[in-house]
Amino acid sequence: MRALLTGLFIGMLSISSFAQEAIFPMGAKAKNVHHTGDIWLTHVVDADETFKHNVAQAVSAPGAFLNWHLHPDGQQLLITNGVGFYQEKGKEVQVMRAGDVIKCLPNVEHWHGATPKSAVTYLAIGGSTPTKWTDELSVEDYNKIPLPEINNSSLENEIKELSKAKWKWMAEKDVDKLANLFHDKSRFVHMSGSWKKDRELEIIETGSIWYKNADVHDVVVETFDDNTVVLWNRITLTAHVRGNDVSNEFTVTEFYKKEGDDWKLLDLTFSSVRDTHEIAH
């Protein structure tokens, strides 16, 4: 199966996909004065007489990084998505991931940025004293940094959210969004048979099977690389079939592959199970 699925998350390569990584609007693309690569900045909160700290959001594309600098007032980085690097002068490079808080102490020289293959988004909280830029970080030195392991947690969360959205679209019969999600060669395996994308979309649009509600009890995600993910949903599905509502217990297997900037669903298989069925984590 792994051979069948070739090599989500993590790194996003277009403005539209980076926007999915940002909590606030991305803002303007910054001019390359003190950094290398593409970085979008948004001023979320400006300091005033009451609140003395600025809050900004930075979205860094894969391979984007700042030069060496320091903050006279100090700065805290709240990593909200992706994987990046942080290094203080004279110390080892550390990997920062979504959920981490990085404390840049006052007047401590450092740099930070995305990894070569992963975007990173963070909120920067700091004082009003301007940043002091020191030395340039060369591309050669940046490229010498060992790549971190795949951040499975970011990929898993992304696919979990996509799977959740898929159940919503199926309930709402939103065939336009589903058509974009389903791979052109995708297959769907049901209790009564299996068929391809066009047939599944027709079933959803006409309501011959109306997936009214999927009550998800458990989710397990297995990442094989940045572009290949398998998800198992343990659900109670309420569907409207032939004029009646019916409820069944299923474990649903979903195969996802990333093509360009988009995740595509390759296969969706309903396996009928008992209500005591458990998915091993």
PDB file of C-alpha atoms in Angstrom:
ATOM      1  CA  MET A   1       0.000   0.000   0.000  1.00  0.00           C
ATOM      2  CA  ARG A   2       2.857   2.367   0.786  1.00  0.00           C
ATOM      3  CA  ALA A   3       4.276   1.716  -2.668  1.00  0.00           C
ATOM      4  CA  LEU A   4       0.923   2.527  -4.184  1.00  0.00           C
ATOM      5  CA  LEU A   5       0.790   5.915  -2.417  1.00  0.00           C
ATOM      6  CA  THR A   6       3.619   8.220  -3.478  1.00  0.00           C
ATOM      7  CA  GLY A   7       5.350  10.981  -1.648  1.00  0.00           C
ATOM      8  CA  LEU A   8       0.279  17.672   3.386  1.00  0.00           C
ATOM      9  CA  PHE A   9       1.271  20.538   5.546  1.00  0.00           C
ATOM     10  CA  ILE A  10       3.594  20.576   5.322  1.00  0.00           C
ATOM     11  CA  GLY A  11       5.128  23.328   3.278  1.00  0.00           C
ATOM     12  CA  MET A  12       2.664  25.408   1.265  1.00  0.00           C
ATOM     13  CA  LEU A  13       3.774  26.783  -2.074  1.00  0.00           C
ATOM     14  CA  SER A  14       1.152  29.347  -3.007  1.00  0.00           C
ATOM     15  CA  ILE A  15      -0.450  32.378  -1.413  1.00  0.00           C
ATOM     16  CA  SER A  16      -3.828  30.655  -1.257  1.00  0.00           C
ATOM     17  CA  SER A  17      -2.430  27.664   0.603  1.00  0.00           C
ATOM     18  CA  PHE A  18      -0.292  29.810   2.905  1.00  0.00           C
ATOM     19  CA  ALA A  19      -3.491  31.576   3.887  1.00  0.00           C
ATOM     20  CA  GLN A  20      -4.685  28.273   5.362  1.00  0.00           C
ATOM     21  CA  GLU A  21      -1.634  28.364   7.620  1.00  0.00           C
ATOM     22  CA  ALA A  22      -2.352  31.875   8.935  1.00  0.00           C
ATOM     23  CA  ILE A  23      -4.779  32.685  11.751  1.00  0.00           C
ATOM     24  CA  PHE A  24      -5.003  36.356  10.725  1.00  0.00           C
ATOM     25  CA  PRO A  25      -4.912  37.800   7.192  1.00  0.00           C
ATOM     26  CA  MET A  26      -1.490  37.351   5.624  1.00  0.00           C
ATOM     27  CA  GLY A  27      -0.918  41.016   4.957  1.00  0.00           C
ATOM     28  CA  ALA A  28       1.739  42.327   2.601  1.00  0.00           C
ATOM     29  CA  LYS A  29       4.730  40.464   1.260  1.00  0.00           C
ATOM     30  CA  ALA A  30       7.793  42.021   2.892  1.00  0.00           C
ATOM     31  CA  LYS A  31      10.634  43.450   0.824  1.00  0.00           C
ATOM     32  CA  ASN A  32      13.809  41.384   0.991  1.00  0.00           C
ATOM     33  CA  VAL A  33      15.889  43.785   3.072  1.00  0.00           C
ATOM     34  CA  HIS A  34      16.691  41.758   6.184  1.00  0.00           C
ATOM     35  CA  HIS A  35      15.615  38.310   5.056  1.00  0.00           C
ATOM     36  CA  THR A  36      15.873  35.707   2.321  1.00  0.00           C
ATOM     37  CA  GLY A  37      12.808  34.170   0.671  1.00  0.00           C
ATOM     38  CA  ASP A  38       9.117  35.081   0.873  1.00  0.00           C
ATOM     39  CA  ILE A  39       7.616  36.364   4.120  1.00  0.00           C
ATOM     40  CA  TRP A  40       4.185  37.962   4.616  1.00  0.00           C
ATOM     41  CA  LEU A  41       3.646  40.315   7.568  1.00  0.00           C
ATOM     42  CA  THR A  42       0.510  41.495   9.350  1.00  0.00           C
ATOM     43  CA  HIS A  43       0.430  43.981  12.239  1.00  0.00           C
ATOM     44  CA  VAL A  44      -2.211  42.455  14.484  1.00  0.00           C
ATOM     45  CA  VAL A  45      -1.974  44.865  17.437  1.00  0.00           C
ATOM     46  CA  ASP A  46       0.042  48.093  17.718  1.00  0.00           C
ATOM     47  CA  ALA A  47       1.390  49.232  21.078  1.00  0.00           C
ATOM     48  CA  ASP A  48      -0.336  52.173  22.730  1.00  0.00           C
ATOM     49  CA  GLU A  49      -0.331  53.999  26.067  1.00  0.00           C
ATOM     50  CA  THR A  50      -2.084  51.118  27.812  1.00  0.00           C
ATOM     51  CA  PHE A  51      -0.590  48.060  26.078  1.00  0.00           C
ATOM     52  CA  LYS A  52       3.148  48.407  25.522  1.00  0.00           C
ATOM     53  CA  HIS A  53       3.691  45.482  23.162  1.00  0.00           C
ATOM     54  CA  ASN A  54       3.201  45.068  19.432  1.00  0.00           C
ATOM     55  CA  VAL A  55       1.808  41.846  18.019  1.00  0.00           C
ATOM     56  CA  ALA A  56       2.606  40.843  14.449  1.00  0.00           C
ATOM     57  CA  GLN A  57       2.003  37.729  12.406  1.00  0.00           C
ATOM     58  CA  ALA A  58       4.689  36.401  10.059  1.00  0.00           C
ATOM     59  CA  VAL A  59       4.052  33.715   7.454  1.00  0.00           C
ATOM     60  CA  SER A  60       7.314  32.345   6.060  1.00  0.00           C
ATOM     61  CA  ALA A  61       7.424  30.232   2.917  1.00  0.00           C
ATOM     62  CA  PRO A  62       9.658  27.145   2.847  1.00  0.00           C
ATOM     63  CA  GLY A  63      13.286  28.302   2.664  1.00  0.00           C
ATOM     64  CA  ALA A  64      12.585  31.811   4.008  1.00  0.00           C
ATOM     65  CA  PHE A  65      14.652  33.071   6.955  1.00  0.00           C
ATOM     66  CA  LEU A  66      15.653  36.276   8.738  1.00  0.00           C
ATOM     67  CA  ASN A  67      19.195  37.578   9.156  1.00  0.00           C
ATOM     68  CA  TRP A  68      20.865  37.767  12.570  1.00  0.00           C
ATOM     69  CA  HIS A  69      19.235  40.384  14.792  1.00  0.00           C
ATOM     70  CA  LEU A  70      18.316  41.267  18.354  1.00  0.00           C
ATOM     71  CA  HIS A  71      15.435  42.916  20.203  1.00  0.00           C
ATOM     72  CA  PRO A  72      16.320  45.460  22.927  1.00  0.00           C
ATOM     73  CA  ASP A  73      12.924  44.833  24.550  1.00  0.00           C
ATOM     74  CA  GLY A  74      12.943  41.091  23.950  1.00  0.00           C
ATOM     75  CA  GLN A  75      10.385  39.190  21.906  1.00  0.00           C
ATOM     76  CA  GLN A  76       8.211  36.086  22.203  1.00  0.00           C
ATOM     77  CA  LEU A  77       7.281  33.910  19.236  1.00  0.00           C
ATOM     78  CA  LEU A  78       4.071  31.880  19.405  1.00  0.00           C
ATOM     79  CA  ILE A  79       4.352  29.242  16.669  1.00  0.00           C
ATOM     80  CA  THR A  80       0.861  28.701  15.265  1.00  0.00           C
ATOM     81  CA  ASN A  81       1.590  26.463  12.276  1.00  0.00           C
ATOM     82  CA  GLY A  82       4.334  24.601  10.479  1.00  0.00           C
ATOM     83  CA  VAL A  83       7.974  23.906  11.285  1.00  0.00           C
ATOM     84  CA  GLY A  84      10.870  26.351  11.542  1.00  0.00           C
ATOM     85  CA  PHE A  85      14.362  27.006  12.896  1.00  0.00           C
ATOM     86  CA  TYR A  86      15.517  29.221  15.764  1.00  0.00           C
ATOM     87  CA  GLN A  87      19.135  29.833  16.741  1.00  0.00           C
ATOM     88  CA  GLU A  88      20.894  32.064  19.231  1.00  0.00           C
ATOM     89  CA  LYS A  89      24.477  33.173  18.634  1.00  0.00           C
ATOM     90  CA  GLY A  90      26.899  30.511  19.775  1.00  0.00           C
ATOM     91  CA  LYS A  91      24.205  27.884  20.330  1.00  0.00           C
ATOM     92  CA  GLU A  92      22.800  24.955  18.347  1.00  0.00           C
ATOM     93  CA  VAL A  93      19.887  25.393  15.957  1.00  0.00           C
ATOM     94  CA  GLN A  94      16.608  24.321  17.498  1.00  0.00           C
ATOM     95  CA  VAL A  95      13.483  23.203  15.672  1.00  0.00           C
ATOM     96  CA  MET A  96      10.300  25.111  16.460  1.00  0.00           C
ATOM     97  CA  ARG A  97       6.913  23.596  15.764  1.00  0.00           C
ATOM     98  CA  ALA A  98       3.273  24.594  16.021  1.00  0.00           C
ATOM     99  CA  GLY A  99       2.415  25.042  19.689  1.00  0.00           C
ATOM    100  CA  ASP A 100       5.919  26.095  20.755  1.00  0.00           C
ATOM    101  CA  VAL A 101       6.693  29.389  22.489  1.00  0.00           C
ATOM    102  CA  ILE A 102      10.142  30.855  21.786  1.00  0.00           C
ATOM    103  CA  LYS A 103      11.448  33.514  24.181  1.00  0.00           C
ATOM    104  CA  CYS A 104      13.990  35.805  22.541  1.00  0.00           C
ATOM    105  CA  LEU A 105      15.651  37.494  25.506  1.00  0.00           C
ATOM    106  CA  PRO A 106      16.539  41.210  25.325  1.00  0.00           C
ATOM    107  CA  ASN A 107      19.712  41.930  23.341  1.00  0.00           C
ATOM    108  CA  VAL A 108      20.382  38.248  22.590  1.00  0.00           C
ATOM    109  CA  GLU A 109      21.458  37.891  18.963  1.00  0.00           C
ATOM    110  CA  HIS A 110      19.501  35.262  17.043  1.00  0.00           C
ATOM    111  CA  TRP A 111      17.763  34.385  13.788  1.00  0.00           C
ATOM    112  CA  HIS A 112      14.691  32.328  12.884  1.00  0.00           C
ATOM    113  CA  GLY A 113      12.789  31.179   9.839  1.00  0.00           C
ATOM    114  CA  ALA A 114      11.128  28.309   8.015  1.00  0.00           C
ATOM    115  CA  THR A 115      12.852  25.054   7.112  1.00  0.00           C
ATOM    116  CA  PRO A 116      13.697  24.388   3.444  1.00  0.00           C
ATOM    117  CA  LYS A 117      10.657  22.115   3.032  1.00  0.00           C
ATOM    118  CA  SER A 118       8.219  23.506   5.594  1.00  0.00           C
ATOM    119  CA  ALA A 119       6.426  26.819   5.958  1.00  0.00           C
ATOM    120  CA  VAL A 120       6.134  28.333   9.414  1.00  0.00           C
ATOM    121  CA  THR A 121       3.699  30.868  10.878  1.00  0.00           C
ATOM    122  CA  TYR A 122       4.073  32.648  14.195  1.00  0.00           C
ATOM    123  CA  LEU A 123       2.820  35.575  16.241  1.00  0.00           C
ATOM    124  CA  ALA A 124       5.650  37.868  17.376  1.00  0.00           C
ATOM    125  CA  ILE A 125       5.059  39.818  20.598  1.00  0.00           C
ATOM    126  CA  GLY A 126       7.574  42.564  21.342  1.00  0.00           C
ATOM    127  CA  GLY A 127       8.183  46.102  22.524  1.00  0.00           C
ATOM    128  CA  SER A 128       8.344  49.317  20.543  1.00  0.00           C
ATOM    129  CA  THR A 129      12.144  49.661  20.451  1.00  0.00           C
ATOM    130  CA  PRO A 130      13.231  48.900  16.860  1.00  0.00           C
ATOM    131  CA  THR A 131      14.874  45.608  15.993  1.00  0.00           C
ATOM    132  CA  LYS A 132      18.644  45.854  15.569  1.00  0.00           C
ATOM    133  CA  TRP A 133      19.930  43.932  12.564  1.00  0.00           C
ATOM    134  CA  THR A 134      23.464  42.577  12.842  1.00  0.00           C
ATOM    135  CA  ASP A 135      24.965  39.982  10.470  1.00  0.00           C
ATOM    136  CA  GLU A 136      23.677  38.340   7.322  1.00  0.00           C
ATOM    137  CA  LEU A 137      22.816  34.647   7.449  1.00  0.00           C
ATOM    138  CA  SER A 138      24.111  33.160   4.219  1.00  0.00           C
ATOM    139  CA  VAL A 139      22.166  30.661   2.155  1.00  0.00           C
ATOM    140  CA  GLU A 140      25.183  28.360   2.374  1.00  0.00           C
ATOM    141  CA  ASP A 141      25.087  28.314   6.192  1.00  0.00           C
ATOM    142  CA  TYR A 142      21.315  27.890   6.194  1.00  0.00           C
ATOM    143  CA  ASN A 143      21.519  24.920   3.816  1.00  0.00           C
ATOM    144  CA  LYS A 144      24.009  23.169   6.116  1.00  0.00           C
ATOM    145  CA  ILE A 145      21.380  22.793   8.834  1.00  0.00           C
ATOM    146  CA  PRO A 146      20.084  19.191   9.020  1.00  0.00           C
ATOM    147  CA  LEU A 147      16.434  18.888   8.069  1.00  0.00           C
ATOM    148  CA  PRO A 148      14.103  18.015  10.951  1.00  0.00           C
ATOM    149  CA  GLU A 149      11.918  14.947  10.878  1.00  0.00           C
ATOM    150  CA  ILE A 150       8.502  15.344   9.289  1.00  0.00           C
ATOM    151  CA  ASN A 151       6.184  17.117  11.682  1.00  0.00           C
ATOM    152  CA  ASN A 152       3.461  14.517  11.692  1.00  0.00           C
ATOM    153  CA  SER A 153       1.273  16.494  14.092  1.00  0.00           C
ATOM    154  CA  SER A 154       0.777  19.396  11.667  1.00  0.00           C
ATOM    155  CA  LEU A 155       0.040  17.024   8.804  1.00  0.00           C
ATOM    156  CA  GLU A 156      -2.344  14.981  10.938  1.00  0.00           C
ATOM    157  CA  ASN A 157      -4.288  18.033  12.057  1.00  0.00           C
ATOM    158  CA  GLU A 158      -4.579  19.284   8.493  1.00  0.00           C
ATOM    159  CA  ILE A 159      -5.977  15.971   7.253  1.00  0.00           C
ATOM    160  CA  LYS A 160      -8.315  15.635  10.228  1.00  0.00           C
ATOM    161  CA  GLU A 161      -9.780  19.054   9.459  1.00  0.00           C
ATOM    162  CA  LEU A 162     -10.102  18.177   5.762  1.00  0.00           C
ATOM    163  CA  SER A 163     -11.854  14.915   6.591  1.00  0.00           C
ATOM    164  CA  LYS A 164     -14.228  16.742   8.936  1.00  0.00           C
ATOM    165  CA  ALA A 165     -15.007  19.264   6.186  1.00  0.00           C
ATOM    166  CA  LYS A 166     -15.640  16.402   3.770  1.00  0.00           C
ATOM    167  CA  TRP A 167     -18.405  14.951   6.004  1.00  0.00           C
ATOM    168  CA  LYS A 168     -19.971  18.420   6.174  1.00  0.00           C
ATOM    169  CA  TRP A 169     -19.879  18.805   2.383  1.00  0.00           C
ATOM    170  CA  MET A 170     -21.428  15.364   1.943  1.00  0.00           C
ATOM    171  CA  ALA A 171     -24.246  16.248   4.349  1.00  0.00           C
ATOM    172  CA  GLU A 172     -24.838  19.546   2.535  1.00  0.00           C
ATOM    173  CA  LYS A 173     -24.595  17.858  -0.919  1.00  0.00           C
ATOM    174  CA  ASP A 174     -21.910  20.367  -1.892  1.00  0.00           C
ATOM    175  CA  VAL A 175     -20.735  18.496  -4.988  1.00  0.00           C
ATOM    176  CA  ASP A 176     -18.583  21.386  -6.216  1.00  0.00           C
ATOM    177  CA  LYS A 177     -16.256  21.191  -3.217  1.00  0.00           C
ATOM    178  CA  LEU A 178     -16.327  17.414  -3.251  1.00  0.00           C
ATOM    179  CA  ALA A 179     -15.493  17.311  -6.952  1.00  0.00           C
ATOM    180  CA  ASN A 180     -12.371  19.337  -6.231  1.00  0.00           C
ATOM    181  CA  LEU A 181     -11.439  17.069  -3.305  1.00  0.00           C
ATOM    182  CA  PHE A 182     -12.026  13.739  -5.048  1.00  0.00           C
ATOM    183  CA  HIS A 183      -9.201  12.554  -7.316  1.00  0.00           C
ATOM    184  CA  ASP A 184     -10.319  11.878 -10.904  1.00  0.00           C
ATOM    185  CA  LYS A 185      -9.358   8.205 -10.420  1.00  0.00           C
ATOM    186  CA  SER A 186     -10.806   7.915  -6.920  1.00  0.00           C
ATOM    187  CA  ARG A 187     -12.969   4.964  -5.857  1.00  0.00           C
ATOM    188  CA  PHE A 188     -15.653   4.564  -3.207  1.00  0.00           C
ATOM    189  CA  VAL A 189     -16.416   1.263  -1.514  1.00  0.00           C
ATOM    190  CA  HIS A 190     -19.845   0.881   0.110  1.00  0.00           C
ATOM    191  CA  MET A 191     -21.824  -1.991   1.595  1.00  0.00           C
ATOM    192  CA  SER A 192     -23.706  -2.390  -1.704  1.00  0.00           C
ATOM    193  CA  GLY A 193     -20.827  -1.991  -4.152  1.00  0.00           C
ATOM    194  CA  SER A 194     -17.954   0.203  -5.310  1.00  0.00           C
ATOM    195  CA  TRP A 195     -17.793   2.883  -7.968  1.00  0.00           C
ATOM    196  CA  LYS A 196     -15.817   5.855  -9.242  1.00  0.00           C
ATOM    197  CA  LYS A 197     -15.911   9.617  -8.713  1.00  0.00           C
ATOM    198  CA  ASP A 198     -18.706  10.536 -11.137  1.00  0.00           C
ATOM    199  CA  ARG A 199     -21.088   7.953  -9.687  1.00  0.00           C
ATOM    200  CA  GLU A 200     -20.370   9.056  -6.104  1.00  0.00           C
ATOM    201  CA  LEU A 201     -21.008  12.705  -6.966  1.00  0.00           C
ATOM    202  CA  GLU A 202     -24.252  11.758  -8.723  1.00  0.00           C
ATOM    203  CA  ILE A 203     -25.414   9.786  -5.679  1.00  0.00           C
ATOM    204  CA  ILE A 204     -24.674  12.735  -3.396  1.00  0.00           C
ATOM    205  CA  GLU A 205     -26.240  15.360  -5.664  1.00  0.00           C
ATOM    206  CA  THR A 206     -29.474  13.415  -6.277  1.00  0.00           C
ATOM    207  CA  GLY A 207     -29.758  12.340  -2.667  1.00  0.00           C
ATOM    208  CA  SER A 208     -30.163   8.654  -3.506  1.00  0.00           C
ATOM    209  CA  ILE A 209     -27.852   8.286  -0.533  1.00  0.00           C
ATOM    210  CA  TRP A 210     -27.983  11.352   1.696  1.00  0.00           C
ATOM    211  CA  TYR A 211     -25.149  11.332   4.221  1.00  0.00           C
ATOM    212  CA  LYS A 212     -27.130  13.335   6.773  1.00  0.00           C
ATOM    213  CA  ASN A 213     -24.700  13.066   9.679  1.00  0.00           C
ATOM    214  CA  ALA A 214     -21.420  11.351  10.487  1.00  0.00           C
ATOM    215  CA  ASP A 215     -20.921  11.157  14.236  1.00  0.00           C
ATOM    216  CA  VAL A 216     -17.146  10.680  14.529  1.00  0.00           C
ATOM    217  CA  HIS A 217     -16.046   8.721  17.599  1.00  0.00           C
ATOM    218  CA  ASP A 218     -12.356   8.277  16.877  1.00  0.00           C
ATOM    219  CA  VAL A 219      -9.768   9.269  14.276  1.00  0.00           C
ATOM    220  CA  VAL A 220      -6.363   7.764  13.545  1.00  0.00           C
ATOM    221  CA  VAL A 221      -3.964   9.238  10.987  1.00  0.00           C
ATOM    222  CA  GLU A 222      -0.847   7.637   9.536  1.00  0.00           C
ATOM    223  CA  THR A 223       1.575   9.839   7.566  1.00  0.00           C
ATOM    224  CA  PHE A 224       3.893   8.148   5.103  1.00  0.00           C
ATOM    225  CA  ASP A 225       5.599  11.329   3.865  1.00  0.00           C
ATOM    226  CA  ASP A 226       4.765  14.990   3.273  1.00  0.00           C
ATOM    227  CA  ASN A 227       2.381  14.039   0.453  1.00  0.00           C
ATOM    228  CA  THR A 228       0.753  10.772   1.521  1.00  0.00           C
ATOM    229  CA  VAL A 229      -1.649  10.238   4.417  1.00  0.00           C
ATOM    230  CA  VAL A 230      -4.153   7.545   5.423  1.00  0.00           C
ATOM    231  CA  LEU A 231      -6.968   8.354   7.851  1.00  0.00           C
ATOM    232  CA  TRP A 232      -9.347   5.998   9.654  1.00  0.00           C
ATOM    233  CA  ASN A 233     -12.649   7.362  10.989  1.00  0.00           C
ATOM    234  CA  ARG A 234     -14.714   5.387  13.480  1.00  0.00           C
ATOM    235  CA  ILE A 235     -18.241   6.728  12.903  1.00  0.00           C
ATOM    236  CA  THR A 236     -21.945   6.251  13.366  1.00  0.00           C
ATOM    237  CA  LEU A 237     -23.452   7.280  10.024  1.00  0.00           C
ATOM    238  CA  THR A 238     -27.034   8.438   9.711  1.00  0.00           C
ATOM    239  CA  ALA A 239     -28.068   8.293   6.057  1.00  0.00           C
ATOM    240  CA  HIS A 240     -31.332   8.782   4.220  1.00  0.00           C
ATOM    241  CA  VAL A 241     -31.838   5.856   1.830  1.00  0.00           C
ATOM    242  CA  ARG A 242     -35.016   4.977  -0.108  1.00  0.00           C
ATOM    243  CA  GLY A 243     -37.153   7.309   1.976  1.00  0.00           C
ATOM    244  CA  ASN A 244     -35.889   6.160   5.358  1.00  0.00           C
ATOM    245  CA  ASP A 245     -33.219   7.239   7.816  1.00  0.00           C
ATOM    246  CA  VAL A 246     -30.847   4.406   8.661  1.00  0.00           C
ATOM    247  CA  SER A 247     -27.979   4.340  11.145  1.00  0.00           C
ATOM    248  CA  ASN A 248     -24.897   2.128  10.804  1.00  0.00           C
ATOM    249  CA  GLU A 249     -21.540   1.723  12.495  1.00  0.00           C
ATOM    250  CA  PHE A 250     -18.529   2.055  10.206  1.00  0.00           C
ATOM    251  CA  THR A 251     -14.801   2.350  10.167  1.00  0.00           C
ATOM    252  CA  VAL A 252     -14.075   4.512   7.136  1.00  0.00           C
ATOM    253  CA  THR A 253     -10.661   4.410   5.482  1.00  0.00           C
ATOM    254  CA  GLU A 254      -9.589   7.517   3.571  1.00  0.00           C
ATOM    255  CA  PHE A 255      -6.470   7.763   1.405  1.00  0.00           C
ATOM    256  CA  TYR A 256      -5.111  11.249   0.655  1.00  0.00           C
ATOM    257  CA  LYS A 257      -2.375  12.353  -1.715  1.00  0.00           C
ATOM    258  CA  LYS A 258      -1.084  15.871  -2.269  1.00  0.00           C
ATOM    259  CA  GLU A 259      -0.978  17.044  -5.883  1.00  0.00           C
ATOM    260  CA  GLY A 260       0.553  20.484  -6.293  1.00  0.00           C
ATOM    261  CA  ASP A 261      -1.016  22.597  -3.572  1.00  0.00           C
ATOM    262  CA  ASP A 262      -4.126  20.470  -3.021  1.00  0.00           C
ATOM    263  CA  TRP A 263      -4.931  17.292  -1.135  1.00  0.00           C
ATOM    264  CA  LYS A 264      -6.871  14.731  -3.175  1.00  0.00           C
ATOM    265  CA  LEU A 265      -8.960  11.885  -1.821  1.00  0.00           C
ATOM    266  CA  LEU A 266      -7.940   8.694  -3.634  1.00  0.00           C
ATOM    267  CA  ASP A 267     -10.153   6.174  -1.869  1.00  0.00           C
ATOM    268  CA  LEU A 268     -12.997   6.111   0.643  1.00  0.00           C
ATOM    269  CA  THR A 269     -14.014   2.699   1.979  1.00  0.00           C
ATOM    270  CA  PHE A 270     -16.871   2.005   4.395  1.00  0.00           C
ATOM    271  CA  SER A 271     -16.264  -1.075   6.554  1.00  0.00           C
ATOM    272  CA  SER A 272     -19.287  -2.211   8.551  1.00  0.00           C
ATOM    273  CA  VAL A 273     -18.340  -2.883  12.187  1.00  0.00           C
ATOM    274  CA  ARG A 274     -19.902  -3.480  15.581  1.00  0.00           C
ATOM    275  CA  ASP A 275     -20.510  -0.522  17.879  1.00  0.00           C
ATOM    276  CA  THR A 276     -17.759  -1.933  20.138  1.00  0.00           C
ATOM    277  CA  HIS A 277     -15.172  -1.744  17.357  1.00  0.00           C
ATOM    278  CA  GLU A 278     -11.969   0.093  18.288  1.00  0.00           C
ATOM    279  CA  ILE A 279      -9.160   1.490  16.149  1.00  0.00           C
ATOM    280  CA  ALA A 280      -5.680   0.728  17.494  1.00  0.00           C
ATOM    281  CA  HIS A 281      -3.642   3.892  18.032  1.00  0.00           C
TER     282      HIS A 281
END
